[in-house]
Coordinates of C-alpha atoms in Angstrom, one line a residue:
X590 CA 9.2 -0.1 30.2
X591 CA 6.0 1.9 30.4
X592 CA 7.5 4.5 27.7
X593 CA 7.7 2.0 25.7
X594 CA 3.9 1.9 25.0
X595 CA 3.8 5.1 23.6
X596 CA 3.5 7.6 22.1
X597 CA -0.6 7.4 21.3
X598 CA -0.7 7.7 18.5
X599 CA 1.8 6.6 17.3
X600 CA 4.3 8.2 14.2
X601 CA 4.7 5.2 11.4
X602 CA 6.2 5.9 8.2
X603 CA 4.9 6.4 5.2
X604 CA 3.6 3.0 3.5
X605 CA 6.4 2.2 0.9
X606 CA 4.2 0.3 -1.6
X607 CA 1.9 3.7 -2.2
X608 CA 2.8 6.5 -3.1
X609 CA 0.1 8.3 -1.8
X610 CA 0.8 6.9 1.8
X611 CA 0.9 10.1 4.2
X612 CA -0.7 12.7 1.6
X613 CA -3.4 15.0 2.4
X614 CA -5.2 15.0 -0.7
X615 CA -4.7 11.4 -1.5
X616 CA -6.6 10.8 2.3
X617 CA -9.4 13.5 1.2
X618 CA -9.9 11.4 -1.6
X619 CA -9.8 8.2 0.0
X620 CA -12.2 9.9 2.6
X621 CA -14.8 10.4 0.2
X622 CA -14.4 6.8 -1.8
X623 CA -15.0 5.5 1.8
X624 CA -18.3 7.0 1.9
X625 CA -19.8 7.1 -1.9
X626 CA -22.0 4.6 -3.4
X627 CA -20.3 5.2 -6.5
X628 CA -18.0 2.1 -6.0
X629 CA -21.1 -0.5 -5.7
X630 CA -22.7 -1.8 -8.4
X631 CA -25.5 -2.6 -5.7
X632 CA -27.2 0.8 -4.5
X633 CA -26.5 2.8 -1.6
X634 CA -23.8 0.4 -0.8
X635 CA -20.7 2.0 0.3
X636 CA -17.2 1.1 2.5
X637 CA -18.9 3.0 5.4
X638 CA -21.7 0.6 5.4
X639 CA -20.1 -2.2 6.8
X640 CA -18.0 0.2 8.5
X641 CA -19.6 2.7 10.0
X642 CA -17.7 5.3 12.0
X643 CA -20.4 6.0 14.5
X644 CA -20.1 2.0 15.5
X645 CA -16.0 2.0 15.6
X646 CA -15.7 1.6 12.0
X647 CA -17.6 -2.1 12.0
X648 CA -21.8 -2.5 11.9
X649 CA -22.6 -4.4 15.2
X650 CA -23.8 -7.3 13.1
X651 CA -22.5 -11.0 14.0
X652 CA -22.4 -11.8 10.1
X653 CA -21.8 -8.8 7.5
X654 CA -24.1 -7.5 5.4
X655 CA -23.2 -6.2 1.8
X656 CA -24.6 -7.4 -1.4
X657 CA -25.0 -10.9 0.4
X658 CA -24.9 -11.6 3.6
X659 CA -21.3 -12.6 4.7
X660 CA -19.6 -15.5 6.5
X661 CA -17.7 -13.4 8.9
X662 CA -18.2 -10.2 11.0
X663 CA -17.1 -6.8 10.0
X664 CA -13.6 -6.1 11.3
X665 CA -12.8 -2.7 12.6
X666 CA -10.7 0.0 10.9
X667 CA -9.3 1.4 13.6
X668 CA -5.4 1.5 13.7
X669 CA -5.4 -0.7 10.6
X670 CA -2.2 0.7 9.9
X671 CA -0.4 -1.4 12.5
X672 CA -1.4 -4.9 10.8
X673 CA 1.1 -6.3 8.6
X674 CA -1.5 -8.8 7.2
X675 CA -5.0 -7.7 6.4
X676 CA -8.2 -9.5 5.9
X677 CA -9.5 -12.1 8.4
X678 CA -7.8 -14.8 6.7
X679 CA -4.3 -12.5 6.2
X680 CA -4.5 -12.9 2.5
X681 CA -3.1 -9.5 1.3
X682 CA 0.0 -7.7 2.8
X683 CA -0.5 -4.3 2.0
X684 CA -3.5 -2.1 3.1
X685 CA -4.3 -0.5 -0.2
X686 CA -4.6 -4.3 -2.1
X687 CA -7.4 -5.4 0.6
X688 CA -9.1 -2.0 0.2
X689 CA -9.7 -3.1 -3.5
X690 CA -10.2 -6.6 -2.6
X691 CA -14.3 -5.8 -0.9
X692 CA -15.0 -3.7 -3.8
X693 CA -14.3 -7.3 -6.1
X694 CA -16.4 -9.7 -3.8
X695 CA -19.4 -10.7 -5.4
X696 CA -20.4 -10.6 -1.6
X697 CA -19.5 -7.2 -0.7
X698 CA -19.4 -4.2 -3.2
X699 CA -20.1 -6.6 -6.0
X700 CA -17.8 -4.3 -8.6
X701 CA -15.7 -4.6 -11.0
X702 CA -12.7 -1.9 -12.6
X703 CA -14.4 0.0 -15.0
X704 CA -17.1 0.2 -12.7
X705 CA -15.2 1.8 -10.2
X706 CA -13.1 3.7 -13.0
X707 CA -16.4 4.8 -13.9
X708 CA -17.2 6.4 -11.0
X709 CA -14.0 8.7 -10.7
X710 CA -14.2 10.0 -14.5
X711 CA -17.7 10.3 -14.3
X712 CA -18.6 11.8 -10.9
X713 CA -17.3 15.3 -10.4
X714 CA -16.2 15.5 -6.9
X715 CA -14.2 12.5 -7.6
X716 CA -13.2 13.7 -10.5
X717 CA -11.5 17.2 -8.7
X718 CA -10.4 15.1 -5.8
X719 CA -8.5 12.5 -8.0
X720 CA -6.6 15.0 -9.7
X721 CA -5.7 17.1 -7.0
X722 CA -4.3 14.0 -5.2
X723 CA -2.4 12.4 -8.3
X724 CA -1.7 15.3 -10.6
X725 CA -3.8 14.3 -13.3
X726 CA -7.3 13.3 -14.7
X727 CA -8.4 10.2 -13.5
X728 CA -6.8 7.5 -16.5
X729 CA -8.3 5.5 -19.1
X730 CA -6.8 2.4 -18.1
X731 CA -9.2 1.2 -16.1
X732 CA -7.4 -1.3 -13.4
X733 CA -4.6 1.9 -12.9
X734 CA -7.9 3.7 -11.7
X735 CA -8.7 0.0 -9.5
X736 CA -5.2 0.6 -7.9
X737 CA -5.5 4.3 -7.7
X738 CA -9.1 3.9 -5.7
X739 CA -6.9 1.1 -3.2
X740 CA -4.6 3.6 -2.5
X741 CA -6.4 6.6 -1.8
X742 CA -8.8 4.2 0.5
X743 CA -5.6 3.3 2.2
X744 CA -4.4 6.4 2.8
X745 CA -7.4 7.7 4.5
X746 CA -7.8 4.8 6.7
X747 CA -4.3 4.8 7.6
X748 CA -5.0 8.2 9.2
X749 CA -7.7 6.4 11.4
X750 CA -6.9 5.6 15.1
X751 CA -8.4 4.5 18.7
X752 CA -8.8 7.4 20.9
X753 CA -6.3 7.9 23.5
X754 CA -7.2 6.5 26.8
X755 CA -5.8 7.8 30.8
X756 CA -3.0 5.7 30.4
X757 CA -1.8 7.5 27.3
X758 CA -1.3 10.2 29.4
X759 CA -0.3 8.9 32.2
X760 CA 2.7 7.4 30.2
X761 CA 3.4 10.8 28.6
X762 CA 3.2 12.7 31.8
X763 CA 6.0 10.1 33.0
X764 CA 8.2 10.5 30.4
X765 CA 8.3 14.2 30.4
X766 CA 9.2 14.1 34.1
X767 CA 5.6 15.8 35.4
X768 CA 5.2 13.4 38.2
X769 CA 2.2 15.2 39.6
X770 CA 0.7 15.3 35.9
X771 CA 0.8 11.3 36.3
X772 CA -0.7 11.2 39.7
X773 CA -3.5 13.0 38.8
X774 CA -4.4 11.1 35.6
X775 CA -4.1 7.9 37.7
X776 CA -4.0 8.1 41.7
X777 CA -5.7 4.9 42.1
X778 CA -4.3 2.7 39.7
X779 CA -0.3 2.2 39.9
X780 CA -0.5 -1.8 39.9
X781 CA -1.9 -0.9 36.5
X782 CA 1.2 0.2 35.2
X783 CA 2.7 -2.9 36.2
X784 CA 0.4 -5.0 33.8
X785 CA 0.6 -2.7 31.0
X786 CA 4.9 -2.1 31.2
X787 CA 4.6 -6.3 31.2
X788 CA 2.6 -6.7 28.1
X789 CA 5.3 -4.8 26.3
X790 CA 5.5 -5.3 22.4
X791 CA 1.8 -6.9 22.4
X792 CA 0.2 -4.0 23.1
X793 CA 0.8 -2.5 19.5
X794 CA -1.0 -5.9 18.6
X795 CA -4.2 -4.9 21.5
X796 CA -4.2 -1.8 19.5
X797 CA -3.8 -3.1 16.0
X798 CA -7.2 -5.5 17.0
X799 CA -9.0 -2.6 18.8
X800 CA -12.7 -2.6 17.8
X801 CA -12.9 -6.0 16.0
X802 CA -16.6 -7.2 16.3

């Protein structure tokens, strides 16, 4: 039961809906989408605003803050990968169409697509980063560049996960058979591994949520 909670982190396979799921230059593009103001029509506004990576990837606020103030509080990032529904109300089921969805809100990033287009023809590190991830200058058709943005954004926070914690490798030390490894990650705490092999499949879900303000 208690290998069953691991490996930390875990190895998922590549998002079938984008292409550039699992691709190092689509998530050093998506890395620096996350932090440019370029995508905002309101200035200095970027994804990293809201979710700020010093803070867990959400902005300590009870109510967050983008062009307007919001209704809700900043969800976390982190692991957004597990989900299989994104958004607090679950409306999109693919990470790359909610990571176009904030940069739409008239509340968030208050942008549009050739706004956003814009800013990958038009800005030079972009510009570089977009073709090296897709093979190509960044397109005329404005909403392919929309989509293109989503899914570079997705694959970079795909890549982004809770650190590991003494149980991680107390589980792995277990499982490779290194029973003095295990001890001395966790003398104390045995009946813990009892709790954690009986939350079984929901802690995938403790994980998916970690960080939510």
């Amino acid at each position: 039961a208690v290998a069953s909670l691991g490996p930390w982190p875990p190895t998922l396979a590549a998002d079938a809906s984008n292409r550039m799921s699992g691709r190092a230059e689509a998530v050093a593009l998506g890395e620096a989408l996350f932090h440019s103001t370029r995508l905002s029509t309101v200035g200095g506004l970027r994804c990293a605003t809201c979710h700020e990576p010093w803070r867990r990837f959400t902005d300590g606020r009870a109510l967050a803050l983008g062009a307007e103030t919001g209704g809700r509080n900043t969800p976390s990032v982190l692991n957004v990968r597990l989900q299989h529904w994104f958004g607090w109300d679950g409306a999109n089921d693919s990470l790359w169409s909610q990571s176009i969805r904030p940069m739409l809100d008239a509340h968030e990033m208050r942008s549009d697509a050739a706004h956003v287009a814009r800013a990958l023809r038009d800005d030079e590190t972009l510009k570089r980063l977009y073709t090296l991830a897709f093979g190509h200058a960044p397109p005329a058709d404005d909403e392919t560049a929309l989509v293109d943005a989503g899914k570079a954004l997705a694959a970079y926070q795909e890549t982004l996960a809770s650190d590991r914690t003494p149980f991680d490798s107390f589980r792995d030390a277990l499982v490779g058979g290194d029973g003095a490894a295990a001890h001395r990650v966790q003398p104390d705490r045995q009946p813990d591994v009892e709790t954690a092999a009986a939350a079984g499949g929901a802690d995938a879900d403790l994980r998916a949520g970690a960080g939510k303000g």
